[in-house]
Short mmCIF file of C-alpha atoms in Angstrom, two decimals:
data_model
loop_
_atom_site.label_atom_id
_atom_site.label_comp_id
_atom_site.label_asym_id
_atom_site.label_seq_id
_atom_site.Cartn_x
_atom_site.Cartn_y
_atom_site.Cartn_z
CA MET A 157 21.34 135.62 31.78
CA ALA A 158 17.79 135.52 32.96
CA ALA A 159 16.59 136.81 29.64
CA GLN A 160 18.53 134.15 27.82
CA LYS A 161 17.11 131.40 30.09
CA THR A 162 13.56 132.50 29.51
CA LYS A 163 14.26 132.63 25.81
CA ARG A 164 15.56 129.06 25.85
CA GLU A 165 12.57 127.74 27.85
CA ALA A 166 10.04 129.35 25.48
CA PRO A 167 7.94 126.68 23.58
CA ILE A 168 9.14 125.83 20.15
CA PRO A 169 6.55 125.98 17.39
CA LYS A 170 5.58 122.74 15.67
CA ASP A 171 6.54 124.02 12.25
CA SER A 172 10.18 124.46 13.30
CA LEU A 173 10.63 120.77 14.44
CA SER A 174 13.47 118.80 12.97
CA SER A 175 12.99 116.19 10.36
CA ASP A 176 13.48 113.31 12.89
CA GLU A 177 10.75 114.64 15.17
CA ASP A 178 8.53 115.16 12.17
CA ARG A 179 8.92 111.50 11.04
CA THR A 180 8.14 110.10 14.50
CA GLU A 181 5.23 112.32 15.56
CA ARG A 182 3.33 113.17 12.31
CA PRO A 183 1.36 110.27 10.68
CA ALA A 184 -0.47 112.48 8.18
CA PRO A 185 1.88 111.99 5.21
CA LYS A 186 1.44 108.21 5.40
CA ALA A 187 -2.32 108.50 5.18
CA LYS A 188 -1.97 110.91 2.27
CA ARG A 189 0.38 108.53 0.47
CA SER A 190 -2.09 105.64 0.86
CA LYS A 191 -4.86 107.89 -0.50
CA ARG A 192 -2.68 108.82 -3.47
CA ARG A 193 -1.96 105.17 -4.17
CA HIS A 194 -5.64 104.24 -4.13
CA ALA A 195 -6.53 107.22 -6.28
CA LYS A 196 -3.83 106.35 -8.76
CA SER A 197 -4.91 102.73 -8.99
CA ARG A 198 -8.48 103.76 -9.72
CA ALA A 199 -7.24 106.09 -12.39
CA GLU A 200 -5.27 103.29 -13.92
CA VAL A 201 -8.36 101.12 -13.94
CA ASP A 202 -10.28 103.79 -15.78
CA LEU A 203 -7.40 104.17 -18.24
CA GLU A 204 -7.45 100.43 -18.96
CA LYS A 205 -11.18 100.65 -19.63
CA LEU A 206 -10.52 103.50 -22.01
CA VAL A 207 -7.82 101.61 -23.90
CA PHE A 208 -9.39 98.15 -23.98
CA GLY A 209 -13.07 99.11 -23.95
CA GLY A 210 -15.81 98.52 -21.43
CA GLY A 211 -17.48 101.97 -21.14
CA ASP A 212 -18.12 105.31 -22.79
CA GLU A 213 -14.78 106.45 -24.09
CA LYS A 214 -15.57 110.18 -23.92
CA ASP A 215 -16.80 110.10 -20.34
CA LEU A 216 -13.92 107.91 -19.29
CA GLY A 217 -11.37 110.22 -20.93
CA SER A 218 -12.71 113.31 -19.28
CA ASP A 219 -12.91 111.60 -15.91
CA ILE A 220 -9.40 110.26 -16.19
CA PHE A 221 -7.83 113.59 -17.14
CA SER A 222 -9.76 115.40 -14.46
CA LYS A 223 -8.67 112.88 -11.86
CA ILE A 224 -5.09 113.11 -13.03
CA GLY A 225 -5.21 116.92 -12.73
CA GLN A 226 -6.68 116.69 -9.25
CA GLU A 227 -4.07 114.17 -8.14
CA THR A 228 -1.31 116.40 -9.58
CA SER A 229 -2.50 119.47 -7.77
CA ALA A 230 -2.97 117.48 -4.54
CA TYR A 231 0.47 116.12 -4.95
CA VAL A 232 1.95 119.62 -5.45
CA GLU A 233 0.17 120.93 -2.38
CA SER A 234 1.20 118.01 -0.26
CA GLY A 235 4.71 118.22 -1.62
CA SER A 236 5.08 121.82 -0.50
CA GLU A 237 4.13 120.78 2.99
CA ALA A 238 6.17 117.53 3.10
CA SER A 239 9.79 117.43 4.02
CA ASP A 240 12.65 116.27 1.86
CA ASP A 241 12.70 112.85 3.59
CA ASP A 242 9.02 112.32 2.87
CA GLU A 243 9.63 113.11 -0.78
CA GLU A 244 12.41 110.53 -0.90
CA MET A 245 10.21 107.86 0.71
CA ASP A 246 7.36 108.67 -1.66
CA SER A 247 9.66 108.44 -4.64
CA VAL A 248 10.90 105.04 -3.51
CA ALA A 249 7.30 103.79 -3.05
CA ASP A 250 6.35 105.18 -6.46
CA GLU A 251 9.30 103.44 -8.09
CA GLU A 252 8.24 100.14 -6.47
CA ASP A 253 4.69 100.60 -7.74
CA ASP A 254 6.03 101.40 -11.21
CA ASP A 255 8.14 98.25 -11.19
CA LYS A 256 5.12 96.18 -10.19
CA GLU A 257 3.06 97.74 -12.92
CA GLU A 258 5.72 97.06 -15.53
CA GLU A 259 5.97 93.42 -14.40
CA GLN A 260 2.19 93.09 -14.56
CA GLU A 261 2.14 94.59 -18.06
CA GLU A 262 4.93 92.25 -19.20
CA ASP A 263 2.98 89.27 -17.84
CA ASP A 264 -0.14 90.43 -19.65
CA ASP A 265 1.82 90.84 -22.90
CA GLU A 266 3.27 87.34 -22.51
CA GLU A 267 -0.19 85.88 -21.92
CA GLU A 268 -1.46 87.59 -25.06
CA LYS A 269 1.50 86.24 -27.03
CA ASP A 270 0.85 82.77 -25.65
CA ASP A 271 -2.75 82.99 -26.78
CA ASP A 272 -1.80 84.15 -30.29
CA GLU A 273 1.34 82.10 -30.96
CA PRO A 274 1.63 78.29 -30.37
CA SER A 275 4.22 77.19 -27.84
CA LYS A 276 6.79 74.47 -28.22
CA ASP A 277 4.73 72.03 -26.13
CA ASP A 278 1.79 72.40 -28.47
CA SER A 279 3.70 70.44 -31.09
CA LEU A 280 3.44 67.38 -28.89
CA PHE A 281 -0.37 67.28 -29.17
CA PHE A 282 -2.79 67.46 -32.05
CA VAL A 283 -6.52 67.33 -32.61
CA ASP A 284 -7.78 64.92 -35.20
CA THR A 285 -10.47 66.75 -37.10
CA VAL A 286 -11.60 64.06 -39.50
CA ARG A 287 -14.68 64.64 -41.56
CA ASP A 288 -17.72 62.39 -41.34
CA GLU A 289 -17.13 61.03 -44.85
CA ASP A 290 -13.60 60.01 -44.00
CA MET A 291 -14.85 58.37 -40.81
CA ALA A 292 -17.46 56.38 -42.68
CA HIS A 293 -14.92 55.31 -45.26
CA SER A 294 -12.46 54.17 -42.58
CA GLU A 295 -15.18 52.26 -40.74
CA SER A 296 -16.10 50.37 -43.89
CA ASP A 297 -12.47 49.47 -44.46
CA THR A 298 -12.11 48.32 -40.87
CA GLY A 299 -15.22 46.17 -41.14
CA ALA A 300 -13.84 44.49 -44.22
CA GLU A 301 -10.56 43.81 -42.51
CA ASP A 302 -12.35 42.46 -39.42
CA GLY A 303 -14.42 40.20 -41.60
CA SER A 304 -11.37 38.79 -43.26
CA ASP A 305 -9.68 38.26 -39.90
CA SER A 306 -12.74 36.61 -38.41
CA GLY A 307 -12.92 34.32 -41.40
CA GLU A 308 -9.32 33.36 -40.93
CA GLU A 309 -9.96 32.73 -37.23
CA SER A 310 -12.95 30.53 -38.02
CA VAL A 311 -10.84 28.55 -40.45
CA ALA A 312 -8.15 28.20 -37.82
CA GLU A 313 -10.71 27.06 -35.27
CA GLY A 314 -12.12 24.52 -37.65
CA ASP A 315 -8.68 23.08 -38.28
CA GLU A 316 -8.35 20.51 -35.50
CA SER A 317 -4.99 19.27 -36.72
CA ALA A 318 -3.37 22.53 -35.64
CA GLY A 319 -3.97 21.69 -31.97
CA PRO A 320 -4.29 24.10 -29.04
CA LYS A 321 -1.74 26.86 -28.75
CA ALA A 322 0.38 27.28 -25.68
CA ALA A 323 -0.83 29.92 -23.26
CA TRP A 324 2.71 31.05 -22.51
CA VAL A 325 6.08 30.44 -24.17
CA ASP A 326 9.41 31.07 -22.46
CA ASP A 327 11.78 32.71 -24.94
CA ASP A 328 14.75 31.98 -22.71
CA THR A 329 14.05 28.25 -22.95
CA GLN A 330 13.93 28.34 -26.73
CA ASN A 331 17.10 30.41 -27.01
CA ALA A 332 19.02 28.35 -24.47
CA GLN A 333 21.75 25.94 -25.57
CA VAL A 334 22.38 22.82 -23.48
CA ALA A 335 25.54 20.72 -23.74
CA LEU A 336 24.55 17.08 -23.19
CA LYS A 337 28.12 15.87 -22.67
CA ALA A 338 28.79 18.33 -19.87
CA GLN A 339 27.17 16.13 -17.19
CA SER A 340 26.80 12.40 -16.82
CA ARG A 341 23.06 12.71 -16.14
CA SER A 342 22.42 14.44 -19.47
CA ARG A 343 24.51 12.05 -21.59
CA LYS A 344 21.71 9.52 -21.61
CA LEU A 345 19.57 12.05 -23.49
CA ARG A 346 21.77 11.85 -26.59
CA GLU A 347 20.34 10.11 -29.64
CA THR A 348 23.75 9.61 -31.27
CA GLN A 349 27.33 9.67 -30.05
CA SER A 350 28.02 12.96 -31.81
CA ASP A 351 24.88 14.62 -30.46
CA ASN A 352 26.01 17.28 -27.98
CA VAL A 353 24.43 20.75 -28.10
CA VAL A 354 20.63 21.04 -28.34
CA SER A 355 18.18 23.88 -27.89
CA GLY A 356 16.11 24.36 -24.76
CA ASP A 357 12.82 23.08 -26.16
CA VAL A 358 14.47 19.95 -27.55
CA TYR A 359 16.11 19.36 -24.17
CA GLU A 360 12.74 19.67 -22.45
CA GLU A 361 11.12 17.17 -24.81
CA ARG A 362 13.91 14.63 -24.29
CA LEU A 363 13.60 14.97 -20.53
CA ARG A 364 9.89 14.24 -20.81
CA GLN A 365 10.52 11.17 -22.96
CA GLN A 366 13.15 9.90 -20.50
CA PHE A 367 10.72 10.31 -17.59
CA GLN A 368 8.03 8.34 -19.44
CA LYS A 369 10.52 5.55 -20.09
CA ILE A 370 11.35 5.25 -16.40
CA HIS A 371 7.85 5.89 -15.04
CA ALA A 372 5.41 4.29 -17.42
CA VAL A 373 1.77 5.34 -17.50
CA PRO A 374 -0.15 3.13 -15.03
CA LYS A 375 -2.62 0.65 -16.37
CA TRP A 376 -5.57 2.17 -14.59
CA ALA A 377 -4.91 5.55 -16.20
CA VAL A 378 -4.82 4.02 -19.69
CA GLU A 379 -8.05 2.11 -19.07
CA ALA A 380 -9.74 5.19 -17.65
CA GLU A 381 -8.75 7.25 -20.68
CA ALA A 382 -9.96 4.53 -23.04
CA SER A 383 -13.29 4.22 -21.25
CA HIS A 384 -13.65 8.01 -21.28
CA ASP A 385 -13.12 8.05 -25.04
CA GLN A 386 -15.73 5.33 -25.54
CA GLU A 387 -18.34 7.04 -23.39
CA ASP A 388 -19.34 9.68 -25.90
CA GLY A 389 -22.97 9.80 -24.75
CA SER A 390 -24.40 8.15 -27.88
CA GLU A 391 -25.77 5.23 -25.86
CA LEU A 392 -28.00 7.57 -23.87
CA LEU A 393 -30.03 8.31 -26.99
CA LYS A 394 -30.65 4.62 -27.77
CA THR A 395 -32.74 3.84 -24.68
CA THR A 396 -35.89 5.09 -22.97
CA LYS A 397 -34.63 4.39 -19.43
CA SER A 398 -34.41 7.13 -16.87
CA LEU A 399 -31.11 8.95 -16.75
CA LEU A 400 -31.25 9.05 -12.94
CA SER A 401 -31.52 5.36 -12.14
CA LYS A 402 -32.08 4.31 -8.56
CA SER A 403 -29.32 2.36 -6.82
CA SER A 404 -29.98 -1.30 -6.20
CA THR A 405 -30.36 -2.49 -2.62
CA VAL A 406 -28.60 -5.76 -3.41
CA LEU A 407 -24.87 -5.52 -2.82
CA GLN A 408 -22.68 -7.04 -5.47
CA PRO A 409 -20.57 -10.01 -4.32
CA THR A 410 -17.38 -8.30 -5.51
CA ARG A 411 -17.86 -5.15 -3.40
CA LEU A 412 -17.87 -4.28 0.29
CA ASP A 413 -20.24 -1.65 1.65
CA THR A 414 -18.94 0.09 4.77
CA VAL A 415 -20.50 2.82 6.89
CA ARG A 416 -18.72 4.73 9.67
CA VAL A 417 -20.87 4.70 12.82
CA ARG A 418 -20.33 6.09 16.30
CA ASN A 419 -17.94 4.32 18.63
CA ALA A 420 -19.72 1.63 20.61
CA ASN A 421 -17.90 2.60 23.82
CA GLN A 422 -18.06 6.37 23.31
CA THR A 423 -19.73 6.95 26.70
CA ALA A 424 -16.96 5.08 28.57
CA PRO A 425 -13.85 4.51 26.42
CA SER A 426 -11.16 2.11 27.61
CA GLN A 427 -8.03 3.48 29.26
CA SER A 428 -5.86 0.84 27.54
CA ALA A 429 -5.92 -1.61 24.64
CA VAL A 430 -9.23 -3.42 24.04
CA LEU A 431 -8.54 -7.14 23.49
CA SER A 432 -12.07 -8.62 23.58
CA VAL A 433 -15.27 -7.45 21.90
CA GLN A 434 -18.45 -9.54 21.57
CA PHE A 435 -22.17 -8.97 21.05
CA HIS A 436 -24.88 -10.66 23.09
CA PRO A 437 -26.58 -13.46 21.11
CA THR A 438 -30.17 -12.18 21.55
CA SER A 439 -29.96 -8.45 22.43
CA SER A 440 -28.01 -5.33 21.44
CA VAL A 441 -25.64 -5.57 24.40
CA LEU A 442 -21.90 -5.34 23.71
CA LEU A 443 -19.05 -6.25 26.04
CA THR A 444 -15.53 -4.83 25.90
CA ALA A 445 -12.51 -5.78 28.00
CA GLY A 446 -8.79 -5.13 27.90
CA LEU A 447 -5.61 -4.40 29.74
CA ASP A 448 -7.22 -1.72 31.92
CA LYS A 449 -8.69 -4.61 34.06
CA THR A 450 -12.26 -3.49 33.39
CA LEU A 451 -15.23 -5.28 31.84
CA ARG A 452 -17.85 -2.91 30.34
CA LEU A 453 -21.34 -3.61 28.99
CA PHE A 454 -23.02 -1.16 26.56
CA GLU A 455 -26.51 -0.81 25.12
CA VAL A 456 -25.67 -0.19 21.46
CA ASP A 457 -28.27 1.85 19.56
CA GLY A 458 -25.94 3.59 17.07
CA LYS A 459 -26.55 7.06 18.56
CA GLU A 460 -25.92 7.30 22.30
CA ASN A 461 -24.58 3.81 23.20
CA HIS A 462 -25.20 4.14 26.92
CA LYS A 463 -23.08 2.18 29.36
CA ILE A 464 -24.96 -0.47 31.34
CA GLN A 465 -22.37 -1.73 33.77
CA SER A 466 -18.62 -1.87 34.38
CA ILE A 467 -16.68 -4.29 36.59
CA TYR A 468 -13.11 -3.73 37.70
CA PHE A 469 -10.74 -6.68 38.41
CA LYS A 470 -7.89 -5.37 40.52
CA ASP A 471 -5.68 -8.48 40.10
CA LEU A 472 -6.33 -9.46 36.46
CA SER A 473 -5.49 -7.81 33.12
CA VAL A 474 -8.20 -9.17 30.84
CA THR A 475 -7.13 -10.87 27.60
CA THR A 476 -10.29 -12.91 26.92
CA ALA A 477 -13.93 -12.13 27.76
CA GLN A 478 -16.95 -13.86 26.16
CA PHE A 479 -20.61 -14.76 26.65
CA ILE A 480 -21.55 -18.37 27.49
CA ARG A 481 -24.75 -20.24 28.35
CA GLY A 482 -26.95 -18.27 25.97
CA GLY A 483 -25.60 -14.91 27.15
CA GLN A 484 -26.47 -15.38 30.83
CA GLU A 485 -22.84 -15.49 31.94
CA VAL A 486 -19.51 -13.92 31.02
CA VAL A 487 -16.14 -15.61 31.65
CA VAL A 488 -13.07 -13.38 32.00
CA SER A 489 -9.51 -14.74 31.89
CA GLY A 490 -5.94 -13.50 31.55
CA ARG A 491 -2.33 -14.43 32.23
CA ARG A 492 -3.15 -15.95 35.59
CA GLY A 493 -3.95 -19.43 36.85
CA TYR A 494 -7.51 -18.39 37.71
CA TYR A 495 -10.43 -16.73 35.95
CA TYR A 496 -13.70 -14.95 36.84
CA SER A 497 -17.34 -15.75 36.13
CA VAL A 498 -19.83 -12.85 35.94
CA ASP A 499 -23.59 -13.49 36.20
CA VAL A 500 -25.16 -10.91 33.86
CA GLU A 501 -28.67 -11.10 35.35
CA ARG A 502 -27.66 -10.98 39.01
CA GLY A 503 -24.50 -8.93 38.62
CA SER A 504 -22.48 -11.27 40.88
CA VAL A 505 -18.78 -12.05 40.33
CA ASN A 506 -17.12 -15.36 41.27
CA ARG A 507 -13.46 -16.29 41.17
CA ILE A 508 -12.58 -19.80 39.93
CA ASN A 509 -9.17 -21.25 40.72
CA GLY A 510 -8.09 -22.82 37.43
CA ILE A 511 -8.90 -26.28 36.09
CA PRO A 512 -9.24 -29.05 38.68
CA GLY A 513 -6.47 -31.62 38.28
CA HIS A 514 -4.38 -29.41 35.93
CA LYS A 515 -1.98 -26.77 37.13
CA MET A 516 -1.69 -24.04 34.47
CA ALA A 517 0.13 -20.74 34.90
CA SER A 518 -1.97 -18.91 32.28
CA LEU A 519 -5.55 -19.26 31.09
CA GLU A 520 -5.40 -16.46 28.55
CA PHE A 521 -6.29 -18.77 25.62
CA MET A 522 -9.82 -19.73 26.69
CA ARG A 523 -12.73 -20.17 24.28
CA GLY A 524 -16.39 -20.64 25.11
CA ASN A 525 -19.52 -21.62 23.23
CA ILE A 526 -22.66 -19.56 23.58
CA ASN A 527 -25.12 -22.37 22.91
CA GLY A 528 -23.13 -25.37 24.19
CA ASP A 529 -21.99 -26.49 27.61
CA ARG A 530 -18.25 -26.49 27.04
CA LEU A 531 -15.23 -24.32 27.81
CA ALA A 532 -11.95 -25.06 26.04
CA VAL A 533 -8.52 -23.98 27.32
CA MET A 534 -5.45 -24.26 25.08
CA SER A 535 -2.11 -25.27 26.56
CA ASN A 536 1.40 -24.92 25.19
CA GLY A 537 1.90 -28.68 24.89
CA GLY A 538 -0.66 -29.18 22.11
CA GLN A 539 -3.49 -30.11 24.50
CA ILE A 540 -7.04 -28.79 24.65
CA HIS A 541 -8.70 -29.05 28.08
CA LEU A 542 -12.51 -29.20 28.15
CA VAL A 543 -14.42 -27.82 31.14
CA SER A 544 -18.16 -27.77 31.90
CA ALA A 545 -19.56 -24.27 31.48
CA ARG A 546 -22.17 -24.86 34.21
CA THR A 547 -20.21 -26.61 36.97
CA LYS A 548 -16.67 -25.52 35.96
CA GLN A 549 -15.45 -29.08 36.34
CA PHE A 550 -12.83 -30.78 34.14
CA ILE A 551 -14.27 -33.08 31.44
CA HIS A 552 -11.63 -34.26 28.91
CA THR A 553 -8.33 -33.44 27.14
CA LEU A 554 -7.99 -33.42 23.33
CA PRO A 555 -4.35 -34.01 22.18
CA MET A 556 -2.75 -32.56 19.05
CA ASN A 557 0.59 -33.29 17.40
CA GLY A 558 1.74 -29.64 17.38
CA VAL A 559 1.25 -26.42 19.28
CA VAL A 560 -2.36 -25.25 19.37
CA ARG A 561 -2.90 -21.81 17.89
CA ASP A 562 -6.68 -21.41 17.84
CA ILE A 563 -9.96 -23.30 18.28
CA SER A 564 -13.58 -22.64 17.22
CA PHE A 565 -16.92 -24.23 18.17
CA THR A 566 -19.73 -24.96 15.75
CA ALA A 567 -23.05 -23.16 16.24
CA ASP A 568 -24.73 -26.15 17.92
CA GLY A 569 -21.74 -26.80 20.19
CA ASN A 570 -21.32 -30.46 19.15
CA TYR A 571 -18.06 -30.05 17.20
CA LEU A 572 -14.75 -28.31 17.73
CA TRP A 573 -12.17 -27.32 15.11
CA SER A 574 -8.56 -26.56 15.94
CA THR A 575 -5.40 -25.53 14.07
CA GLY A 576 -1.67 -25.57 14.94
CA LEU A 577 1.71 -24.37 13.79
CA ASP A 578 2.20 -27.49 11.63
CA ASN A 579 -0.53 -26.25 9.22
CA GLU A 580 -2.87 -29.08 10.21
CA VAL A 581 -6.57 -28.62 10.92
CA TYR A 582 -8.46 -30.98 13.28
CA GLN A 583 -12.18 -31.70 13.49
CA TRP A 584 -13.35 -33.02 16.90
CA ASP A 585 -16.65 -34.60 17.95
CA LEU A 586 -17.38 -33.37 21.49
CA ARG A 587 -20.13 -35.90 22.08
CA GLN A 588 -17.61 -38.72 21.76
CA ASN A 589 -14.44 -36.69 22.52
CA ARG A 590 -12.57 -38.03 19.48
CA CYS A 591 -11.02 -36.73 16.22
CA LEU A 592 -13.17 -37.18 13.16
CA SER A 593 -10.65 -36.00 10.52
CA ARG A 594 -7.59 -33.86 9.97
CA TRP A 595 -5.98 -32.40 6.88
CA HIS A 596 -3.00 -30.34 5.79
CA ASP A 597 -3.10 -26.84 4.35
CA SER A 598 0.00 -26.13 2.30
CA THR A 599 -1.05 -22.58 1.37
CA ALA A 600 -1.00 -21.23 4.95
CA PHE A 601 2.13 -19.97 6.68
CA ARG A 602 2.15 -20.35 10.48
CA PRO A 603 -1.64 -20.12 11.10
CA THR A 604 -2.71 -17.81 13.91
CA CYS A 605 -6.54 -17.99 14.04
CA LEU A 606 -9.53 -20.02 12.89
CA GLY A 607 -13.23 -19.19 12.35
CA LEU A 608 -16.39 -21.10 11.37
CA SER A 609 -19.58 -19.85 9.73
CA GLN A 610 -22.91 -20.22 11.48
CA ASP A 611 -24.22 -22.84 9.06
CA GLY A 612 -20.91 -24.73 8.96
CA SER A 613 -20.47 -24.37 5.17
CA TYR A 614 -17.28 -22.28 5.36
CA TYR A 615 -14.27 -21.87 7.58
CA ALA A 616 -11.45 -19.33 7.42
CA SER A 617 -7.91 -19.21 8.75
CA GLY A 618 -5.46 -16.33 9.10
CA ASP A 619 -1.68 -16.59 9.22
CA ASN A 620 1.24 -14.58 10.48
CA SER A 621 1.94 -12.98 7.07
CA GLY A 622 -1.46 -11.26 6.84
CA VAL A 623 -3.21 -13.69 4.45
CA VAL A 624 -6.76 -14.91 5.10
CA ASN A 625 -7.82 -18.14 3.35
CA ILE A 626 -11.48 -19.16 3.01
CA TYR A 627 -12.41 -22.82 2.53
CA ASP A 628 -15.56 -24.67 1.53
CA THR A 629 -16.39 -27.53 3.89
CA ASN A 630 -18.08 -29.46 1.06
CA SER A 631 -14.85 -29.47 -0.94
CA VAL A 632 -13.01 -30.61 2.20
CA ALA A 633 -15.34 -33.61 2.48
CA ALA A 634 -14.91 -34.36 -1.24
CA SER A 635 -11.14 -34.26 -0.90
CA GLN A 636 -11.29 -36.62 2.07
CA ALA A 637 -13.44 -39.08 0.15
CA ALA A 638 -11.13 -38.93 -2.86
CA SER A 639 -7.98 -39.51 -0.79
CA GLY A 640 -9.36 -42.48 1.13
CA SER A 641 -7.31 -41.69 4.22
CA SER A 642 -7.58 -39.63 7.39
CA MET A 643 -4.77 -37.29 6.26
CA PHE A 644 -5.22 -35.28 3.03
CA ASN A 645 -4.48 -31.85 1.56
CA VAL A 646 -6.96 -29.01 0.84
CA LYS A 647 -6.77 -25.71 -1.02
CA PRO A 648 -8.74 -22.52 -0.43
CA PHE A 649 -11.23 -21.23 -2.97
CA LYS A 650 -10.65 -17.60 -1.95
CA SER A 651 -7.71 -15.69 -0.47
CA VAL A 652 -7.54 -12.14 0.92
CA ASN A 653 -4.00 -10.84 0.30
CA ASN A 654 -4.30 -7.09 0.87
CA LEU A 655 -3.77 -7.20 4.66
CA THR A 656 -0.26 -6.36 5.84
CA THR A 657 -0.26 -7.27 9.54
CA SER A 658 -0.56 -10.56 11.37
CA ILE A 659 -4.16 -11.81 11.63
CA ARG A 660 -5.34 -12.10 15.23
CA GLY A 661 -8.95 -13.24 14.72
CA VAL A 662 -11.54 -14.04 12.05
CA LYS A 663 -15.32 -14.03 12.46
CA PHE A 664 -18.30 -14.77 10.18
CA ASN A 665 -21.47 -12.74 10.46
CA HIS A 666 -24.80 -14.35 11.22
#
């Protein structure tokens, strides 16, 4: 038993190991296999050089056969030492290498065939190998054809009767068929009772003709087109004048020249509607007043327009504010029975309780004269009350037959003109406090305002419908002399009819 135990525990030689132990512990066959693969691939490379060229064929042949003999002998020696499993694994690896080599050779053969034989896709493309003579001949033919085409185009361009061609044509419109009887709106496009189906272009032309019948071409467009046709530039060659003529400084009597300037009250705008605006008679001072109960004075220079002074009346919404007594004083009135007097030089404000001897609830219609010594207040009963501008005392009352709408002083302050709702105009002499003449204006409709020029040669009146009539005082005197009575009719020599709102005031410039 002891002998058997010692025999079992004796070390086992490495050569008698099983195949499993040999595969797990011995890496040498793997290294040998890799060497054989590399050696074989090099031999194959040399064989390819021998077959396809690229070196000395004799040397390559001897080297190849010697290498093959060496690899064979090495393989036999290694095979005697390797186990059966190693031989199986080597055979499998060799078969895989052989398969790869065959696939590589097949790919090489296919590439060679592709290079020699044209593929199916090559029929889709071609190379035009035209000779130089053919190219020259074709270019000459093309030049001749281009010349003929260009000649035809020049002829077409010279033919003005052909007219310009349309840049784009809608085929659907030309191919469309429209039934004119289908709708009531299209029945009016028929030329005859039996006319029903028309093409799209004919329908379009009839629509255009119908539109021109309803909306005719305006007169100004026709005149502009005619003038454009006449101005062909031939007149420019018949004169030696400068083409860039300077504009004349004299304004034509049929045109108005307007320039937008800065707001006069831009430094202190009103918080409500401005109802009175007037310039000082001798300086560039402007007054503004309105429903915000504030009188403002501005130094107008056209750029900054600085504010000089502002006065707030806590119990009076201003409807009328104007300079009197040569610009030394400003009277301010509204819908109250009193008014205010402002001394411009001293800056003092005085309240005046109405007109002595006449109780009036409103003094909003007050007019003053800058150069004269009169204030005129209009009442609802057709009466004009005159007050002294210096002492504020009542002077006289001028009666009218109808309601007074507006009054205006002459520049010297000796005469007063007034108008009423009965379309009658009165001329008063303030030195004698009597009516010199009155006349009727049949062209005015409910007059609202009246204005006189500085030299007294014209007067203008505005009515409730937005019409301004301008009259010549010389023609008024001629009409009065021809009638031989104190009541006569006059007509304006000029009317402004493009205003659409009621006229509130008219003024002549200096």
